[in-house]
Amino acid sequence: EIVLTQSPGILSLSPGERATLSCRASQSVSGSYLAWYQQKPGQAPRLLIYGVSTRASGIPDRFSGSGSGTDFALTISRLEPEDFAVYHCQQYGSPPLTFGGGTKVEIK
Amino acid sequence: QVQLVQSGAEVKKPGASVRVSCKTSGYTFSNYALHWLRQAPGQRIEWMGWISAGSGNTKYSQKFQGRVTITRDTSASTAYLELSSLTSEDTALYYCARNLIGFDYWGQGTLVTVSS
């Protein structure tokens, strides 16, 4: 099973700042099958990025994904008030599909 | 528009089984896989298994093998999750999600509470 470790656990930033979230896999993620989700309290996760770097439909271009192998990142270029939430990475290249423990982006 | 609507919250006693439904609309049901996941308080999201809505083939996480059954009713565009031999550790929010590349649509979640 591929274990995904996200860091930091909590990221305290102000609106307008840049956020960089990390996701490290215990072994190489095959086929670049790495996705990112945003989750707000009381809501289901929302797909942001799939295939490491492809934005899902309707996702603003301030969200970008990068990485390969075992190291991946989600960058939010300029935080908007609606971006404060929990972010999860997920690999879907090797069963069982697994998620990271999440990074909470909170208002500083 | 694509919608996945799940059944309501459940309270079960230890040792019981629970069945959660996921009614879909707004797309061709048989063209996509449907997955079931769960999120316990303070825990990471956990994948449980999936069903090919077209063929009915299933695959389960080894963690739940023997306790989980995923089925579908194509005439009702609905998928079902059944989990047996419940314990307090199964208390969680259960989600269905459509899979294309990543989980692009999710149900609203069904809270399952296991308590004596």
JSON list of C-alpha atoms in Angstrom, two decimals:
[
{"chain": "A", "resi": 1, "resn": "GLU", "atom": "CA", "xyz": [0.00, 0.00, 0.00]},
{"chain": "A", "resi": 2, "resn": "ILE", "atom": "CA", "xyz": [1.29, 3.45, -0.92]},
{"chain": "A", "resi": 3, "resn": "VAL", "atom": "CA", "xyz": [1.33, 5.75, 2.10]},
{"chain": "A", "resi": 4, "resn": "LEU", "atom": "CA", "xyz": [0.95, 9.45, 1.34]},
{"chain": "A", "resi": 5, "resn": "THR", "atom": "CA", "xyz": [2.39, 11.95, 3.82]},
{"chain": "A", "resi": 6, "resn": "GLN", "atom": "CA", "xyz": [1.25, 15.55, 3.55]},
{"chain": "A", "resi": 7, "resn": "SER", "atom": "CA", "xyz": [3.07, 18.51, 5.04]},
{"chain": "A", "resi": 8, "resn": "PRO", "atom": "CA", "xyz": [2.67, 20.78, 6.76]},
{"chain": "A", "resi": 9, "resn": "GLY", "atom": "CA", "xyz": [-0.32, 19.67, 8.76]},
{"chain": "A", "resi": 10, "resn": "ILE", "atom": "CA", "xyz": [-1.48, 23.26, 9.14]},
{"chain": "A", "resi": 11, "resn": "LEU", "atom": "CA", "xyz": [-0.49, 26.25, 6.99]},
{"chain": "A", "resi": 12, "resn": "SER", "atom": "CA", "xyz": [-1.32, 29.70, 8.37]},
{"chain": "A", "resi": 13, "resn": "LEU", "atom": "CA", "xyz": [-1.34, 32.36, 5.67]},
{"chain": "A", "resi": 14, "resn": "SER", "atom": "CA", "xyz": [-3.03, 35.62, 4.76]},
{"chain": "A", "resi": 15, "resn": "PRO", "atom": "CA", "xyz": [-5.24, 36.25, 1.71]},
{"chain": "A", "resi": 16, "resn": "GLY", "atom": "CA", "xyz": [-3.11, 37.14, -1.29]},
{"chain": "A", "resi": 17, "resn": "GLU", "atom": "CA", "xyz": [-0.17, 35.02, -0.14]},
{"chain": "A", "resi": 18, "resn": "ARG", "atom": "CA", "xyz": [1.19, 31.98, -1.96]},
{"chain": "A", "resi": 19, "resn": "ALA", "atom": "CA", "xyz": [0.57, 28.51, -0.54]},
{"chain": "A", "resi": 20, "resn": "THR", "atom": "CA", "xyz": [2.71, 25.47, -1.27]},
{"chain": "A", "resi": 21, "resn": "LEU", "atom": "CA", "xyz": [1.49, 22.09, -0.01]},
{"chain": "A", "resi": 22, "resn": "SER", "atom": "CA", "xyz": [3.58, 18.92, -0.14]},
{"chain": "A", "resi": 23, "resn": "CYS", "atom": "CA", "xyz": [2.59, 15.29, -0.66]},
{"chain": "A", "resi": 24, "resn": "ARG", "atom": "CA", "xyz": [5.24, 12.58, -0.39]},
{"chain": "A", "resi": 25, "resn": "ALA", "atom": "CA", "xyz": [4.59, 8.96, -1.37]},
{"chain": "A", "resi": 26, "resn": "SER", "atom": "CA", "xyz": [6.20, 5.90, 0.24]},
{"chain": "A", "resi": 27, "resn": "GLN", "atom": "CA", "xyz": [6.87, 4.54, -3.25]},
{"chain": "A", "resi": 28, "resn": "SER", "atom": "CA", "xyz": [6.67, 5.84, -6.77]},
{"chain": "A", "resi": 29, "resn": "VAL", "atom": "CA", "xyz": [3.17, 6.73, -7.95]},
{"chain": "A", "resi": 30, "resn": "SER", "atom": "CA", "xyz": [2.64, 4.88, -11.22]},
{"chain": "A", "resi": 31, "resn": "GLY", "atom": "CA", "xyz": [1.32, 6.62, -14.30]},
{"chain": "A", "resi": 32, "resn": "SER", "atom": "CA", "xyz": [1.36, 10.04, -12.62]},
{"chain": "A", "resi": 33, "resn": "TYR", "atom": "CA", "xyz": [-1.96, 9.09, -11.09]},
{"chain": "A", "resi": 34, "resn": "LEU", "atom": "CA", "xyz": [-1.97, 11.74, -8.37]},
{"chain": "A", "resi": 35, "resn": "ALA", "atom": "CA", "xyz": [-4.92, 13.99, -7.56]},
{"chain": "A", "resi": 36, "resn": "TRP", "atom": "CA", "xyz": [-5.67, 16.85, -5.18]},
{"chain": "A", "resi": 37, "resn": "TYR", "atom": "CA", "xyz": [-8.97, 17.66, -3.49]},
{"chain": "A", "resi": 38, "resn": "GLN", "atom": "CA", "xyz": [-10.28, 20.60, -1.51]},
{"chain": "A", "resi": 39, "resn": "GLN", "atom": "CA", "xyz": [-12.68, 19.99, 1.38]},
{"chain": "A", "resi": 40, "resn": "LYS", "atom": "CA", "xyz": [-14.61, 22.58, 3.36]},
{"chain": "A", "resi": 41, "resn": "PRO", "atom": "CA", "xyz": [-16.41, 21.85, 6.65]},
{"chain": "A", "resi": 42, "resn": "GLY", "atom": "CA", "xyz": [-19.58, 19.86, 6.16]},
{"chain": "A", "resi": 43, "resn": "GLN", "atom": "CA", "xyz": [-18.90, 19.28, 2.46]},
{"chain": "A", "resi": 44, "resn": "ALA", "atom": "CA", "xyz": [-17.64, 16.42, 0.33]},
{"chain": "A", "resi": 45, "resn": "PRO", "atom": "CA", "xyz": [-14.20, 16.76, -1.21]},
{"chain": "A", "resi": 46, "resn": "ARG", "atom": "CA", "xyz": [-13.97, 18.63, -4.52]},
{"chain": "A", "resi": 47, "resn": "LEU", "atom": "CA", "xyz": [-11.58, 17.52, -7.27]},
{"chain": "A", "resi": 48, "resn": "LEU", "atom": "CA", "xyz": [-9.01, 20.22, -8.06]},
{"chain": "A", "resi": 49, "resn": "ILE", "atom": "CA", "xyz": [-6.18, 18.47, -9.92]},
{"chain": "A", "resi": 50, "resn": "TYR", "atom": "CA", "xyz": [-5.73, 15.05, -11.54]},
{"chain": "A", "resi": 51, "resn": "GLY", "atom": "CA", "xyz": [-2.84, 13.45, -13.38]},
{"chain": "A", "resi": 52, "resn": "VAL", "atom": "CA", "xyz": [-0.45, 15.48, -11.17]},
{"chain": "A", "resi": 53, "resn": "SER", "atom": "CA", "xyz": [-1.01, 18.78, -12.98]},
{"chain": "A", "resi": 54, "resn": "THR", "atom": "CA", "xyz": [-4.29, 18.89, -14.93]},
{"chain": "A", "resi": 55, "resn": "ARG", "atom": "CA", "xyz": [-6.92, 21.18, -13.45]},
{"chain": "A", "resi": 56, "resn": "ALA", "atom": "CA", "xyz": [-10.42, 19.74, -13.21]},
{"chain": "A", "resi": 57, "resn": "SER", "atom": "CA", "xyz": [-13.30, 21.49, -14.92]},
{"chain": "A", "resi": 58, "resn": "GLY", "atom": "CA", "xyz": [-14.03, 24.93, -13.48]},
{"chain": "A", "resi": 59, "resn": "ILE", "atom": "CA", "xyz": [-10.94, 25.12, -11.27]},
{"chain": "A", "resi": 60, "resn": "PRO", "atom": "CA", "xyz": [-9.26, 28.56, -11.34]},
{"chain": "A", "resi": 61, "resn": "ASP", "atom": "CA", "xyz": [-5.74, 28.81, -12.72]},
{"chain": "A", "resi": 62, "resn": "ARG", "atom": "CA", "xyz": [-4.34, 30.00, -9.39]},
{"chain": "A", "resi": 63, "resn": "PHE", "atom": "CA", "xyz": [-4.29, 26.29, -8.49]},
{"chain": "A", "resi": 64, "resn": "SER", "atom": "CA", "xyz": [-1.43, 24.28, -9.96]},
{"chain": "A", "resi": 65, "resn": "GLY", "atom": "CA", "xyz": [0.03, 20.85, -9.36]},
{"chain": "A", "resi": 66, "resn": "SER", "atom": "CA", "xyz": [3.53, 19.55, -9.96]},
{"chain": "A", "resi": 67, "resn": "GLY", "atom": "CA", "xyz": [5.90, 16.72, -9.16]},
{"chain": "A", "resi": 68, "resn": "SER", "atom": "CA", "xyz": [6.78, 13.20, -10.15]},
{"chain": "A", "resi": 69, "resn": "GLY", "atom": "CA", "xyz": [7.78, 9.86, -8.66]},
{"chain": "A", "resi": 70, "resn": "THR", "atom": "CA", "xyz": [7.32, 10.28, -4.93]},
{"chain": "A", "resi": 71, "resn": "ASP", "atom": "CA", "xyz": [7.25, 14.07, -4.44]},
{"chain": "A", "resi": 72, "resn": "PHE", "atom": "CA", "xyz": [4.30, 16.22, -5.40]},
{"chain": "A", "resi": 73, "resn": "ALA", "atom": "CA", "xyz": [3.08, 19.71, -4.65]},
{"chain": "A", "resi": 74, "resn": "LEU", "atom": "CA", "xyz": [-0.05, 21.79, -4.89]},
{"chain": "A", "resi": 75, "resn": "THR", "atom": "CA", "xyz": [0.50, 25.54, -5.24]},
{"chain": "A", "resi": 76, "resn": "ILE", "atom": "CA", "xyz": [-2.12, 28.24, -4.79]},
{"chain": "A", "resi": 77, "resn": "SER", "atom": "CA", "xyz": [-0.57, 31.34, -6.31]},
{"chain": "A", "resi": 78, "resn": "ARG", "atom": "CA", "xyz": [-2.65, 33.95, -4.44]},
{"chain": "A", "resi": 79, "resn": "LEU", "atom": "CA", "xyz": [-4.98, 32.84, -1.70]},
{"chain": "A", "resi": 80, "resn": "GLU", "atom": "CA", "xyz": [-8.58, 33.97, -2.02]},
{"chain": "A", "resi": 81, "resn": "PRO", "atom": "CA", "xyz": [-10.91, 33.93, 1.03]},
{"chain": "A", "resi": 82, "resn": "GLU", "atom": "CA", "xyz": [-12.71, 30.86, -0.35]},
{"chain": "A", "resi": 83, "resn": "ASP", "atom": "CA", "xyz": [-9.44, 28.87, -0.55]},
{"chain": "A", "resi": 84, "resn": "PHE", "atom": "CA", "xyz": [-9.11, 28.40, 3.21]},
{"chain": "A", "resi": 85, "resn": "ALA", "atom": "CA", "xyz": [-9.94, 24.72, 3.58]},
{"chain": "A", "resi": 86, "resn": "VAL", "atom": "CA", "xyz": [-8.39, 21.27, 3.96]},
{"chain": "A", "resi": 87, "resn": "TYR", "atom": "CA", "xyz": [-6.50, 19.82, 1.00]},
{"chain": "A", "resi": 88, "resn": "HIS", "atom": "CA", "xyz": [-6.03, 16.09, 0.38]},
{"chain": "A", "resi": 89, "resn": "CYS", "atom": "CA", "xyz": [-3.73, 14.33, -2.07]},
{"chain": "A", "resi": 90, "resn": "GLN", "atom": "CA", "xyz": [-4.69, 10.92, -3.45]},
{"chain": "A", "resi": 91, "resn": "GLN", "atom": "CA", "xyz": [-2.97, 8.31, -5.57]},
{"chain": "A", "resi": 92, "resn": "TYR", "atom": "CA", "xyz": [-4.99, 6.13, -7.91]},
{"chain": "A", "resi": 93, "resn": "GLY", "atom": "CA", "xyz": [-2.24, 4.25, -9.71]},
{"chain": "A", "resi": 94, "resn": "SER", "atom": "CA", "xyz": [-1.90, 1.28, -7.37]},
{"chain": "A", "resi": 95, "resn": "PRO", "atom": "CA", "xyz": [-4.67, -0.40, -5.44]},
{"chain": "A", "resi": 96, "resn": "PRO", "atom": "CA", "xyz": [-5.68, 0.21, -2.77]},
{"chain": "A", "resi": 97, "resn": "LEU", "atom": "CA", "xyz": [-6.31, 3.84, -3.65]},
{"chain": "A", "resi": 98, "resn": "THR", "atom": "CA", "xyz": [-4.94, 5.95, -0.81]},
{"chain": "A", "resi": 99, "resn": "PHE", "atom": "CA", "xyz": [-5.21, 9.50, 0.50]},
{"chain": "A", "resi": 100, "resn": "GLY", "atom": "CA", "xyz": [-2.87, 11.68, 2.46]},
{"chain": "A", "resi": 101, "resn": "GLY", "atom": "CA", "xyz": [-3.72, 12.94, 5.92]},
{"chain": "A", "resi": 102, "resn": "GLY", "atom": "CA", "xyz": [-4.58, 16.42, 4.69]},
{"chain": "A", "resi": 103, "resn": "THR", "atom": "CA", "xyz": [-3.20, 19.96, 5.03]},
{"chain": "A", "resi": 104, "resn": "LYS", "atom": "CA", "xyz": [-5.38, 22.61, 6.59]},
{"chain": "A", "resi": 105, "resn": "VAL", "atom": "CA", "xyz": [-4.87, 26.08, 5.12]},
{"chain": "A", "resi": 106, "resn": "GLU", "atom": "CA", "xyz": [-6.07, 28.55, 7.71]},
{"chain": "A", "resi": 107, "resn": "ILE", "atom": "CA", "xyz": [-6.29, 32.32, 7.87]},
{"chain": "A", "resi": 108, "resn": "LYS", "atom": "CA", "xyz": [-3.36, 33.88, 9.72]},
{"chain": "B", "resi": 1, "resn": "GLN", "atom": "CA", "xyz": [-26.44, 18.28, -13.97]},
{"chain": "B", "resi": 2, "resn": "VAL", "atom": "CA", "xyz": [-24.67, 15.33, -12.42]},
{"chain": "B", "resi": 3, "resn": "GLN", "atom": "CA", "xyz": [-25.95, 14.44, -8.95]},
{"chain": "B", "resi": 4, "resn": "LEU", "atom": "CA", "xyz": [-25.21, 11.68, -6.48]},
{"chain": "B", "resi": 5, "resn": "VAL", "atom": "CA", "xyz": [-27.74, 11.57, -3.66]},
{"chain": "B", "resi": 6, "resn": "GLN", "atom": "CA", "xyz": [-27.14, 9.24, -0.75]},
{"chain": "B", "resi": 7, "resn": "SER", "atom": "CA", "xyz": [-29.54, 7.77, 1.77]},
{"chain": "B", "resi": 8, "resn": "GLY", "atom": "CA", "xyz": [-29.92, 9.19, 5.26]},
{"chain": "B", "resi": 9, "resn": "ALA", "atom": "CA", "xyz": [-27.98, 8.76, 8.46]},
{"chain": "B", "resi": 10, "resn": "GLU", "atom": "CA", "xyz": [-27.98, 5.38, 10.21]},
{"chain": "B", "resi": 11, "resn": "VAL", "atom": "CA", "xyz": [-27.47, 4.29, 13.80]},
{"chain": "B", "resi": 12, "resn": "LYS", "atom": "CA", "xyz": [-26.51, 0.65, 14.25]},
{"chain": "B", "resi": 13, "resn": "LYS", "atom": "CA", "xyz": [-25.55, -1.65, 17.08]},
{"chain": "B", "resi": 14, "resn": "PRO", "atom": "CA", "xyz": [-22.24, -3.49, 17.09]},
{"chain": "B", "resi": 15, "resn": "GLY", "atom": "CA", "xyz": [-22.43, -6.67, 15.02]},
{"chain": "B", "resi": 16, "resn": "ALA", "atom": "CA", "xyz": [-25.17, -5.34, 12.75]},
{"chain": "B", "resi": 17, "resn": "SER", "atom": "CA", "xyz": [-25.01, -4.55, 9.04]},
{"chain": "B", "resi": 18, "resn": "VAL", "atom": "CA", "xyz": [-25.73, -1.30, 7.25]},
{"chain": "B", "resi": 19, "resn": "ARG", "atom": "CA", "xyz": [-26.80, -0.58, 3.68]},
{"chain": "B", "resi": 20, "resn": "VAL", "atom": "CA", "xyz": [-26.23, 2.83, 2.10]},
{"chain": "B", "resi": 21, "resn": "SER", "atom": "CA", "xyz": [-27.59, 3.83, -1.28]},
{"chain": "B", "resi": 22, "resn": "CYS", "atom": "CA", "xyz": [-26.28, 6.30, -3.86]},
{"chain": "B", "resi": 23, "resn": "LYS", "atom": "CA", "xyz": [-28.81, 7.42, -6.46]},
{"chain": "B", "resi": 24, "resn": "THR", "atom": "CA", "xyz": [-27.28, 9.05, -9.50]},
{"chain": "B", "resi": 25, "resn": "SER", "atom": "CA", "xyz": [-28.70, 11.30, -12.20]},
{"chain": "B", "resi": 26, "resn": "GLY", "atom": "CA", "xyz": [-27.57, 13.62, -14.96]},
{"chain": "B", "resi": 27, "resn": "TYR", "atom": "CA", "xyz": [-25.30, 11.18, -16.79]},
{"chain": "B", "resi": 28, "resn": "THR", "atom": "CA", "xyz": [-25.29, 7.69, -18.32]},
{"chain": "B", "resi": 29, "resn": "PHE", "atom": "CA", "xyz": [-25.01, 5.45, -15.26]},
{"chain": "B", "resi": 30, "resn": "SER", "atom": "CA", "xyz": [-23.37, 2.48, -17.01]},
{"chain": "B", "resi": 31, "resn": "ASN", "atom": "CA", "xyz": [-20.51, 4.56, -18.44]},
{"chain": "B", "resi": 32, "resn": "TYR", "atom": "CA", "xyz": [-18.72, 5.18, -15.14]},
{"chain": "B", "resi": 33, "resn": "ALA", "atom": "CA", "xyz": [-17.37, 3.39, -12.11]},
{"chain": "B", "resi": 34, "resn": "LEU", "atom": "CA", "xyz": [-18.70, 4.25, -8.68]},
{"chain": "B", "resi": 35, "resn": "HIS", "atom": "CA", "xyz": [-16.50, 4.09, -5.63]},
{"chain": "B", "resi": 36, "resn": "TRP", "atom": "CA", "xyz": [-17.25, 4.04, -1.92]},
{"chain": "B", "resi": 37, "resn": "LEU", "atom": "CA", "xyz": [-15.03, 5.83, 0.58]},
{"chain": "B", "resi": 38, "resn": "ARG", "atom": "CA", "xyz": [-15.31, 6.76, 4.21]},
{"chain": "B", "resi": 39, "resn": "GLN", "atom": "CA", "xyz": [-13.98, 9.45, 6.51]},
{"chain": "B", "resi": 40, "resn": "ALA", "atom": "CA", "xyz": [-13.89, 8.88, 10.23]},
{"chain": "B", "resi": 41, "resn": "PRO", "atom": "CA", "xyz": [-13.53, 11.87, 12.57]},
{"chain": "B", "resi": 42, "resn": "GLY", "atom": "CA", "xyz": [-9.95, 13.15, 12.46]},
{"chain": "B", "resi": 43, "resn": "GLN", "atom": "CA", "xyz": [-8.86, 10.37, 10.08]},
{"chain": "B", "resi": 44, "resn": "ARG", "atom": "CA", "xyz": [-7.78, 10.39, 6.48]},
{"chain": "B", "resi": 45, "resn": "ILE", "atom": "CA", "xyz": [-10.20, 9.42, 3.73]},
{"chain": "B", "resi": 46, "resn": "GLU", "atom": "CA", "xyz": [-10.27, 5.65, 3.25]},
{"chain": "B", "resi": 47, "resn": "TRP", "atom": "CA", "xyz": [-11.13, 3.88, -0.01]},
{"chain": "B", "resi": 48, "resn": "MET", "atom": "CA", "xyz": [-13.39, 0.85, 0.40]},
{"chain": "B", "resi": 49, "resn": "GLY", "atom": "CA", "xyz": [-14.06, -0.44, -3.10]},
{"chain": "B", "resi": 50, "resn": "TRP", "atom": "CA", "xyz": [-15.69, 0.18, -6.44]},
{"chain": "B", "resi": 51, "resn": "ILE", "atom": "CA", "xyz": [-18.14, -1.20, -8.94]},
{"chain": "B", "resi": 52, "resn": "SER", "atom": "CA", "xyz": [-18.22, -0.93, -12.68]},
{"chain": "B", "resi": 53, "resn": "ALA", "atom": "CA", "xyz": [-21.76, 0.32, -13.20]},
{"chain": "B", "resi": 54, "resn": "GLY", "atom": "CA", "xyz": [-21.85, -1.25, -16.65]},
{"chain": "B", "resi": 55, "resn": "SER", "atom": "CA", "xyz": [-20.54, -4.77, -15.98]},
{"chain": "B", "resi": 56, "resn": "GLY", "atom": "CA", "xyz": [-21.19, -5.02, -12.26]},
{"chain": "B", "resi": 57, "resn": "ASN", "atom": "CA", "xyz": [-17.60, -6.10, -11.62]},
{"chain": "B", "resi": 58, "resn": "THR", "atom": "CA", "xyz": [-16.31, -5.13, -8.21]},
{"chain": "B", "resi": 59, "resn": "LYS", "atom": "CA", "xyz": [-13.01, -4.69, -6.43]},
{"chain": "B", "resi": 60, "resn": "TYR", "atom": "CA", "xyz": [-12.62, -4.22, -2.70]},
{"chain": "B", "resi": 61, "resn": "SER", "atom": "CA", "xyz": [-9.91, -2.96, -0.43]},
{"chain": "B", "resi": 62, "resn": "GLN", "atom": "CA", "xyz": [-8.30, -5.87, 1.34]},
{"chain": "B", "resi": 63, "resn": "LYS", "atom": "CA", "xyz": [-9.03, -4.14, 4.64]},
{"chain": "B", "resi": 64, "resn": "PHE", "atom": "CA", "xyz": [-12.77, -4.64, 4.11]},
{"chain": "B", "resi": 65, "resn": "GLN", "atom": "CA", "xyz": [-12.72, -7.90, 2.16]},
{"chain": "B", "resi": 66, "resn": "GLY", "atom": "CA", "xyz": [-15.32, -10.27, 3.52]},
{"chain": "B", "resi": 67, "resn": "ARG", "atom": "CA", "xyz": [-17.32, -7.50, 5.21]},
{"chain": "B", "resi": 68, "resn": "VAL", "atom": "CA", "xyz": [-18.19, -5.24, 2.28]},
{"chain": "B", "resi": 69, "resn": "THR", "atom": "CA", "xyz": [-20.48, -5.76, -0.69]},
{"chain": "B", "resi": 70, "resn": "ILE", "atom": "CA", "xyz": [-21.05, -3.20, -3.42]},
{"chain": "B", "resi": 71, "resn": "THR", "atom": "CA", "xyz": [-23.94, -3.72, -5.84]},
{"chain": "B", "resi": 72, "resn": "ARG", "atom": "CA", "xyz": [-25.86, -1.67, -8.34]},
{"chain": "B", "resi": 73, "resn": "ASP", "atom": "CA", "xyz": [-29.32, -1.47, -9.88]},
{"chain": "B", "resi": 74, "resn": "THR", "atom": "CA", "xyz": [-28.94, -0.15, -13.40]},
{"chain": "B", "resi": 75, "resn": "SER", "atom": "CA", "xyz": [-32.70, 0.39, -13.80]},
{"chain": "B", "resi": 76, "resn": "ALA", "atom": "CA", "xyz": [-32.59, 2.78, -10.83]},
{"chain": "B", "resi": 77, "resn": "SER", "atom": "CA", "xyz": [-29.14, 4.26, -11.59]},
{"chain": "B", "resi": 78, "resn": "THR", "atom": "CA", "xyz": [-28.27, 3.47, -8.00]},
{"chain": "B", "resi": 79, "resn": "ALA", "atom": "CA", "xyz": [-25.32, 1.87, -6.27]},
{"chain": "B", "resi": 80, "resn": "TYR", "atom": "CA", "xyz": [-25.33, 0.29, -2.84]},
{"chain": "B", "resi": 81, "resn": "LEU", "atom": "CA", "xyz": [-22.78, -0.31, -0.12]},
{"chain": "B", "resi": 82, "resn": "GLU", "atom": "CA", "xyz": [-23.36, -2.97, 2.49]},
{"chain": "B", "resi": 83, "resn": "LEU", "atom": "CA", "xyz": [-20.99, -3.32, 5.42]},
{"chain": "B", "resi": 84, "resn": "SER", "atom": "CA", "xyz": [-21.42, -6.11, 7.95]},
{"chain": "B", "resi": 85, "resn": "SER", "atom": "CA", "xyz": [-20.12, -7.00, 11.42]},
{"chain": "B", "resi": 86, "resn": "LEU", "atom": "CA", "xyz": [-20.03, -3.35, 12.41]},
{"chain": "B", "resi": 87, "resn": "THR", "atom": "CA", "xyz": [-17.89, -2.12, 15.29]},
{"chain": "B", "resi": 88, "resn": "SER", "atom": "CA", "xyz": [-17.44, 1.33, 16.81]},
{"chain": "B", "resi": 89, "resn": "GLU", "atom": "CA", "xyz": [-14.46, 1.81, 14.48]},
{"chain": "B", "resi": 90, "resn": "ASP", "atom": "CA", "xyz": [-16.87, 1.83, 11.54]},
{"chain": "B", "resi": 91, "resn": "THR", "atom": "CA", "xyz": [-18.45, 5.07, 12.77]},
{"chain": "B", "resi": 92, "resn": "ALA", "atom": "CA", "xyz": [-17.76, 7.46, 9.89]},
{"chain": "B", "resi": 93, "resn": "LEU", "atom": "CA", "xyz": [-19.14, 9.52, 7.06]},
{"chain": "B", "resi": 94, "resn": "TYR", "atom": "CA", "xyz": [-19.56, 7.27, 4.03]},
{"chain": "B", "resi": 95, "resn": "TYR", "atom": "CA", "xyz": [-19.33, 8.73, 0.52]},
{"chain": "B", "resi": 96, "resn": "CYS", "atom": "CA", "xyz": [-20.01, 7.45, -2.96]},
{"chain": "B", "resi": 97, "resn": "ALA", "atom": "CA", "xyz": [-18.02, 9.08, -5.74]},
{"chain": "B", "resi": 98, "resn": "ARG", "atom": "CA", "xyz": [-18.01, 8.85, -9.51]},
{"chain": "B", "resi": 99, "resn": "ASN", "atom": "CA", "xyz": [-14.69, 8.01, -11.06]},
{"chain": "B", "resi": 100, "resn": "LEU", "atom": "CA", "xyz": [-13.40, 9.18, -14.40]},
{"chain": "B", "resi": 101, "resn": "ILE", "atom": "CA", "xyz": [-9.92, 10.51, -13.80]},
{"chain": "B", "resi": 102, "resn": "GLY", "atom": "CA", "xyz": [-10.02, 11.22, -10.10]},
{"chain": "B", "resi": 103, "resn": "PHE", "atom": "CA", "xyz": [-13.34, 11.43, -8.25]},
{"chain": "B", "resi": 104, "resn": "ASP", "atom": "CA", "xyz": [-15.14, 14.19, -10.07]},
{"chain": "B", "resi": 105, "resn": "TYR", "atom": "CA", "xyz": [-18.55, 14.00, -8.38]},
{"chain": "B", "resi": 106, "resn": "TRP", "atom": "CA", "xyz": [-19.34, 12.97, -4.82]},
{"chain": "B", "resi": 107, "resn": "GLY", "atom": "CA", "xyz": [-22.46, 12.22, -2.86]},
{"chain": "B", "resi": 108, "resn": "GLN", "atom": "CA", "xyz": [-23.28, 14.37, 0.14]},
{"chain": "B", "resi": 109, "resn": "GLY", "atom": "CA", "xyz": [-22.16, 11.68, 2.58]},
{"chain": "B", "resi": 110, "resn": "THR", "atom": "CA", "xyz": [-24.07, 9.36, 4.91]},
{"chain": "B", "resi": 111, "resn": "LEU", "atom": "CA", "xyz": [-23.22, 9.33, 8.60]},
{"chain": "B", "resi": 112, "resn": "VAL", "atom": "CA", "xyz": [-23.13, 5.82, 10.04]},
{"chain": "B", "resi": 113, "resn": "THR", "atom": "CA", "xyz": [-22.91, 5.67, 13.82]},
{"chain": "B", "resi": 114, "resn": "VAL", "atom": "CA", "xyz": [-22.21, 2.36, 15.55]},
{"chain": "B", "resi": 115, "resn": "SER", "atom": "CA", "xyz": [-23.13, 2.43, 19.20]},
{"chain": "B", "resi": 116, "resn": "SER", "atom": "CA", "xyz": [-24.53, 0.05, 21.76]}
]
